[in-house]
């Protein structure tokens, strides 16, 4: 039953998943918490947080023991729609011990709002709770500081990340590459791109587009097309953003009719 509910939810048909769950209950079967968690998670991701909270409380009232996934999903949904205070209330009501997933939700929201003081404070709270920040948390913090143009703090967290034994991901490198491209330091971005590949991390489409955009804004047309060739050779195919970047690069160099 859980597998079918998951299938409906993945396709965005949460209502059909709920109907299936109700039908099963009417026939005397009791769905497990995983089935309910799947529905709650899907509702939260679709920003139907009110419905997710309602289901959460209903389950609690009928005596179904909630797992951390259900509560964490609702907290994440609340953070994404800007309801941080409500997220904290849910955390307290259901007495959920903070986990990495919950901390990710709060830090992502703080960084989105450029509240880096709160983001950093929450980051250090993770260690105090005996938890270990993961790559996603580090990358989110680094990205937040880059958006605030605070490179010193961004690099400080990168250093903490490496010292803690957490390997930077393609997303981590891309965040810094984007910062340097926007700052006009394309040579530094290019070095980071090369370092990423040396570390055995194949660049994804976003990474290629980011560096290509940096080249384009500097009018380095030969490097734009050179990177395009490398990209294709690596089996990464251009998208609309890639082609728009190429068009912009041609325009910058005065090749309007090209």
Short mmCIF file of C-alpha atoms in Angstrom, two decimals:
data_model
loop_
_atom_site.label_atom_id
_atom_site.label_comp_id
_atom_site.label_asym_id
_atom_site.label_seq_id
_atom_site.Cartn_x
_atom_site.Cartn_y
_atom_site.Cartn_z
CA UNK A 1 0.00 0.00 0.00
CA UNK A 2 2.81 2.40 0.91
CA UNK A 3 4.47 1.78 -2.45
CA UNK A 4 1.31 2.75 -4.36
CA UNK A 5 0.75 5.86 -2.22
CA UNK A 6 4.36 6.87 -2.85
CA UNK A 7 3.86 6.38 -6.59
CA UNK A 8 0.81 8.67 -6.62
CA UNK A 9 2.58 11.30 -4.50
CA UNK A 10 5.67 11.34 -6.71
CA UNK A 11 3.38 12.11 -9.65
CA UNK A 12 1.83 14.95 -7.64
CA UNK A 13 -1.48 13.16 -7.22
CA UNK A 14 -1.67 13.40 -3.42
CA UNK A 15 -5.47 13.29 -3.46
CA UNK A 16 -5.42 9.90 -5.18
CA UNK A 17 -2.90 8.68 -2.61
CA UNK A 18 -5.15 9.85 0.22
CA UNK A 19 -8.19 8.17 -1.34
CA UNK A 20 -6.26 4.90 -1.55
CA UNK A 21 -5.28 5.17 2.11
CA UNK A 22 -8.91 5.82 3.15
CA UNK A 23 -10.14 2.87 1.07
CA UNK A 24 -7.61 0.56 2.70
CA UNK A 25 -8.73 1.69 6.17
CA UNK A 26 -12.38 1.09 5.26
CA UNK A 27 -11.50 -2.51 4.44
CA UNK A 28 -10.08 -3.02 7.92
CA UNK A 29 -6.39 -2.59 7.19
CA UNK A 30 -4.16 -0.22 9.15
CA UNK A 31 -1.64 1.75 7.05
CA UNK A 32 1.75 2.13 8.72
CA UNK A 33 3.39 5.43 9.66
CA UNK A 34 5.47 5.32 6.46
CA UNK A 35 2.29 5.64 4.36
CA UNK A 36 1.15 8.65 6.38
CA UNK A 37 4.66 10.17 6.32
CA UNK A 38 4.69 9.90 2.53
CA UNK A 39 1.48 11.92 2.31
CA UNK A 40 2.65 14.51 4.85
CA UNK A 41 5.98 14.94 3.05
CA UNK A 42 4.26 15.38 -0.32
CA UNK A 43 1.79 17.93 1.06
CA UNK A 44 4.65 19.89 2.63
CA UNK A 45 6.68 19.91 -0.59
CA UNK A 46 3.63 21.15 -2.49
CA UNK A 47 3.35 24.05 0.00
CA UNK A 48 0.07 22.60 1.28
CA UNK A 49 1.47 22.98 4.78
CA UNK A 50 -1.87 23.65 6.48
CA UNK A 51 -3.16 20.30 5.23
CA UNK A 52 0.08 18.59 6.30
CA UNK A 53 -0.21 20.06 9.82
CA UNK A 54 -3.87 19.03 10.02
CA UNK A 55 -2.97 15.43 9.14
CA UNK A 56 -0.10 15.50 11.64
CA UNK A 57 -2.43 16.48 14.50
CA UNK A 58 -5.10 13.98 13.44
CA UNK A 59 -2.58 11.16 13.59
CA UNK A 60 -1.45 12.30 17.02
CA UNK A 61 -5.05 12.44 18.31
CA UNK A 62 -5.89 8.91 17.16
CA UNK A 63 -2.78 7.58 18.87
CA UNK A 64 -0.53 6.92 15.90
CA UNK A 65 3.10 7.32 16.92
CA UNK A 66 4.70 9.92 14.66
CA UNK A 67 8.20 9.49 13.31
CA UNK A 68 10.81 12.22 12.89
CA UNK A 69 10.33 12.23 9.11
CA UNK A 70 6.71 13.37 9.35
CA UNK A 71 7.41 16.21 11.77
CA UNK A 72 10.63 17.24 9.97
CA UNK A 73 8.77 17.42 6.64
CA UNK A 74 6.19 19.82 8.09
CA UNK A 75 8.93 21.98 9.64
CA UNK A 76 10.71 22.14 6.27
CA UNK A 77 7.45 23.08 4.54
CA UNK A 78 6.79 25.86 7.07
CA UNK A 79 10.31 27.25 6.68
CA UNK A 80 9.96 27.33 2.90
CA UNK A 81 6.77 29.40 3.11
CA UNK A 82 8.33 31.75 5.65
CA UNK A 83 6.56 30.48 8.77
CA UNK A 84 9.66 30.01 10.94
CA UNK A 85 7.85 30.75 14.21
CA UNK A 86 5.24 28.11 13.46
CA UNK A 87 8.03 25.69 12.58
CA UNK A 88 9.55 26.23 16.04
CA UNK A 89 6.13 25.69 17.62
CA UNK A 90 5.70 22.36 15.80
CA UNK A 91 9.17 21.37 17.01
CA UNK A 92 8.14 22.07 20.61
CA UNK A 93 4.63 20.56 20.43
CA UNK A 94 5.83 17.23 19.07
CA UNK A 95 9.02 17.31 21.14
CA UNK A 96 11.15 16.41 18.17
CA UNK A 97 14.86 16.34 19.01
CA UNK A 98 16.54 18.58 16.41
CA UNK A 99 18.17 16.59 13.60
CA UNK A 100 20.30 17.53 10.62
CA UNK A 101 17.24 17.68 8.36
CA UNK A 102 15.52 20.19 10.67
CA UNK A 103 18.66 22.31 10.98
CA UNK A 104 18.96 22.29 7.17
CA UNK A 105 15.44 23.73 6.96
CA UNK A 106 16.10 26.60 9.37
CA UNK A 107 19.53 27.46 7.96
CA UNK A 108 18.21 27.44 4.37
CA UNK A 109 15.46 29.87 5.37
CA UNK A 110 17.83 32.19 7.23
CA UNK A 111 20.27 32.24 4.31
CA UNK A 112 17.40 32.89 1.88
CA UNK A 113 16.45 35.91 4.00
CA UNK A 114 20.11 37.02 4.21
CA UNK A 115 19.98 36.61 7.98
CA UNK A 116 23.47 35.24 8.27
CA UNK A 117 23.72 35.98 11.99
CA UNK A 118 20.86 33.56 12.68
CA UNK A 119 22.22 31.08 10.12
CA UNK A 120 25.66 31.04 11.75
CA UNK A 121 24.20 30.80 15.24
CA UNK A 122 22.11 27.81 14.17
CA UNK A 123 25.16 26.24 12.54
CA UNK A 124 27.16 26.34 15.78
CA UNK A 125 24.17 24.99 17.68
CA UNK A 126 24.45 21.82 15.59
CA UNK A 127 27.82 20.95 17.13
CA UNK A 128 26.54 21.79 20.60
CA UNK A 129 23.79 19.21 20.04
CA UNK A 130 26.42 16.60 19.20
CA UNK A 131 25.48 16.53 15.51
CA UNK A 132 27.83 16.88 12.55
CA UNK A 133 27.03 19.46 9.83
CA UNK A 134 26.78 17.84 6.41
CA UNK A 135 27.86 19.06 2.98
CA UNK A 136 24.44 20.59 2.28
CA UNK A 137 24.57 22.75 5.43
CA UNK A 138 28.12 23.95 4.72
CA UNK A 139 27.25 24.74 1.10
CA UNK A 140 24.11 26.62 2.13
CA UNK A 141 26.07 28.77 4.61
CA UNK A 142 28.83 29.42 2.07
CA UNK A 143 26.23 30.38 -0.53
CA UNK A 144 24.53 32.72 1.95
CA UNK A 145 27.75 34.58 2.65
CA UNK A 146 28.62 34.74 -1.05
CA UNK A 147 25.24 36.37 -1.75
CA UNK A 148 26.08 38.91 0.97
CA UNK A 149 29.44 39.45 -0.77
CA UNK A 150 31.23 38.39 2.39
CA UNK A 151 33.96 36.25 0.86
CA UNK A 152 36.01 36.17 4.06
CA UNK A 153 33.24 34.38 5.97
CA UNK A 154 32.41 32.12 3.01
CA UNK A 155 36.03 30.95 2.81
CA UNK A 156 36.12 30.61 6.60
CA UNK A 157 33.27 28.08 6.47
CA UNK A 158 34.91 26.33 3.51
CA UNK A 159 38.03 25.92 5.65
CA UNK A 160 35.92 24.53 8.53
CA UNK A 161 34.29 22.15 6.08
CA UNK A 162 37.57 20.73 4.80
CA UNK A 163 39.09 20.59 8.29
CA UNK A 164 36.05 18.61 9.50
CA UNK A 165 36.59 16.05 6.77
CA UNK A 166 33.47 17.01 4.82
CA UNK A 167 34.25 16.94 1.10
CA UNK A 168 33.03 19.95 -0.92
CA UNK A 169 30.52 18.99 -3.61
CA UNK A 170 30.01 20.27 -7.14
CA UNK A 171 27.38 22.63 -5.67
CA UNK A 172 29.95 23.98 -3.18
CA UNK A 173 32.46 24.73 -5.92
CA UNK A 174 29.78 26.19 -8.19
CA UNK A 175 28.70 28.59 -5.45
CA UNK A 176 32.23 29.99 -5.20
CA UNK A 177 32.71 29.97 -8.98
CA UNK A 178 29.57 32.08 -9.31
CA UNK A 179 30.84 34.54 -6.70
CA UNK A 180 34.17 35.04 -8.48
CA UNK A 181 32.50 35.35 -11.89
CA UNK A 182 30.18 38.05 -10.59
CA UNK A 183 33.16 39.81 -9.01
CA UNK A 184 34.97 39.86 -12.35
CA UNK A 185 37.66 37.44 -11.12
CA UNK A 186 37.10 34.85 -13.81
CA UNK A 187 40.65 33.54 -13.56
CA UNK A 188 39.99 32.50 -9.94
CA UNK A 189 36.68 30.92 -10.98
CA UNK A 190 38.51 29.05 -13.73
CA UNK A 191 41.09 27.75 -11.25
CA UNK A 192 38.32 26.51 -8.95
CA UNK A 193 36.65 24.80 -11.89
CA UNK A 194 39.90 23.00 -12.71
CA UNK A 195 40.43 22.11 -9.03
CA UNK A 196 36.94 20.61 -8.90
CA UNK A 197 37.75 18.32 -11.81
CA UNK A 198 41.15 17.44 -10.31
CA UNK A 199 39.33 16.38 -7.14
CA UNK A 200 37.38 13.90 -9.25
CA UNK A 201 34.12 15.88 -9.28
CA UNK A 202 32.66 16.06 -12.80
CA UNK A 203 31.04 19.48 -13.36
CA UNK A 204 27.29 19.44 -13.93
CA UNK A 205 25.27 21.66 -16.28
CA UNK A 206 24.94 24.43 -13.67
CA UNK A 207 28.71 24.54 -13.13
CA UNK A 208 29.42 24.76 -16.86
CA UNK A 209 26.77 27.46 -17.37
CA UNK A 210 28.09 29.48 -14.43
CA UNK A 211 31.69 29.60 -15.69
CA UNK A 212 30.50 30.15 -19.25
CA UNK A 213 28.47 33.13 -18.10
CA UNK A 214 31.58 34.52 -16.41
CA UNK A 215 33.57 34.16 -19.62
CA UNK A 216 30.75 35.75 -21.62
CA UNK A 217 30.50 38.84 -19.44
CA UNK A 218 34.23 39.36 -19.81
CA UNK A 219 33.95 39.01 -23.59
CA UNK A 220 36.13 35.90 -23.63
CA UNK A 221 34.38 34.38 -26.62
CA UNK A 222 37.10 31.82 -27.38
CA UNK A 223 36.80 30.46 -23.84
CA UNK A 224 33.00 30.32 -24.08
CA UNK A 225 33.18 28.07 -27.14
CA UNK A 226 36.12 26.14 -25.74
CA UNK A 227 34.13 25.33 -22.60
CA UNK A 228 31.14 24.40 -24.76
CA UNK A 229 33.28 21.80 -26.56
CA UNK A 230 34.59 20.40 -23.23
CA UNK A 231 31.03 20.27 -21.96
CA UNK A 232 29.77 18.29 -24.94
CA UNK A 233 32.77 15.95 -24.80
CA UNK A 234 31.89 15.20 -21.18
CA UNK A 235 28.36 14.22 -22.19
CA UNK A 236 26.75 17.30 -20.62
CA UNK A 237 24.27 18.80 -23.07
CA UNK A 238 23.51 22.52 -23.39
CA UNK A 239 20.14 23.92 -22.32
CA UNK A 240 18.38 27.23 -22.97
CA UNK A 241 20.56 28.99 -20.38
CA UNK A 242 23.70 27.80 -22.20
CA UNK A 243 22.47 29.10 -25.55
CA UNK A 244 21.31 32.41 -24.06
CA UNK A 245 24.77 32.82 -22.54
CA UNK A 246 26.39 32.19 -25.94
CA UNK A 247 24.07 34.73 -27.59
CA UNK A 248 24.90 37.29 -24.89
CA UNK A 249 28.63 36.61 -25.34
CA UNK A 250 28.36 37.22 -29.08
CA UNK A 251 26.45 40.44 -28.43
CA UNK A 252 29.12 41.69 -25.99
CA UNK A 253 31.77 41.21 -28.69
CA UNK A 254 29.59 42.98 -31.26
CA UNK A 255 28.57 39.92 -33.27
CA UNK A 256 24.89 40.90 -33.17
CA UNK A 257 23.98 39.27 -36.47
CA UNK A 258 25.62 35.96 -35.58
#
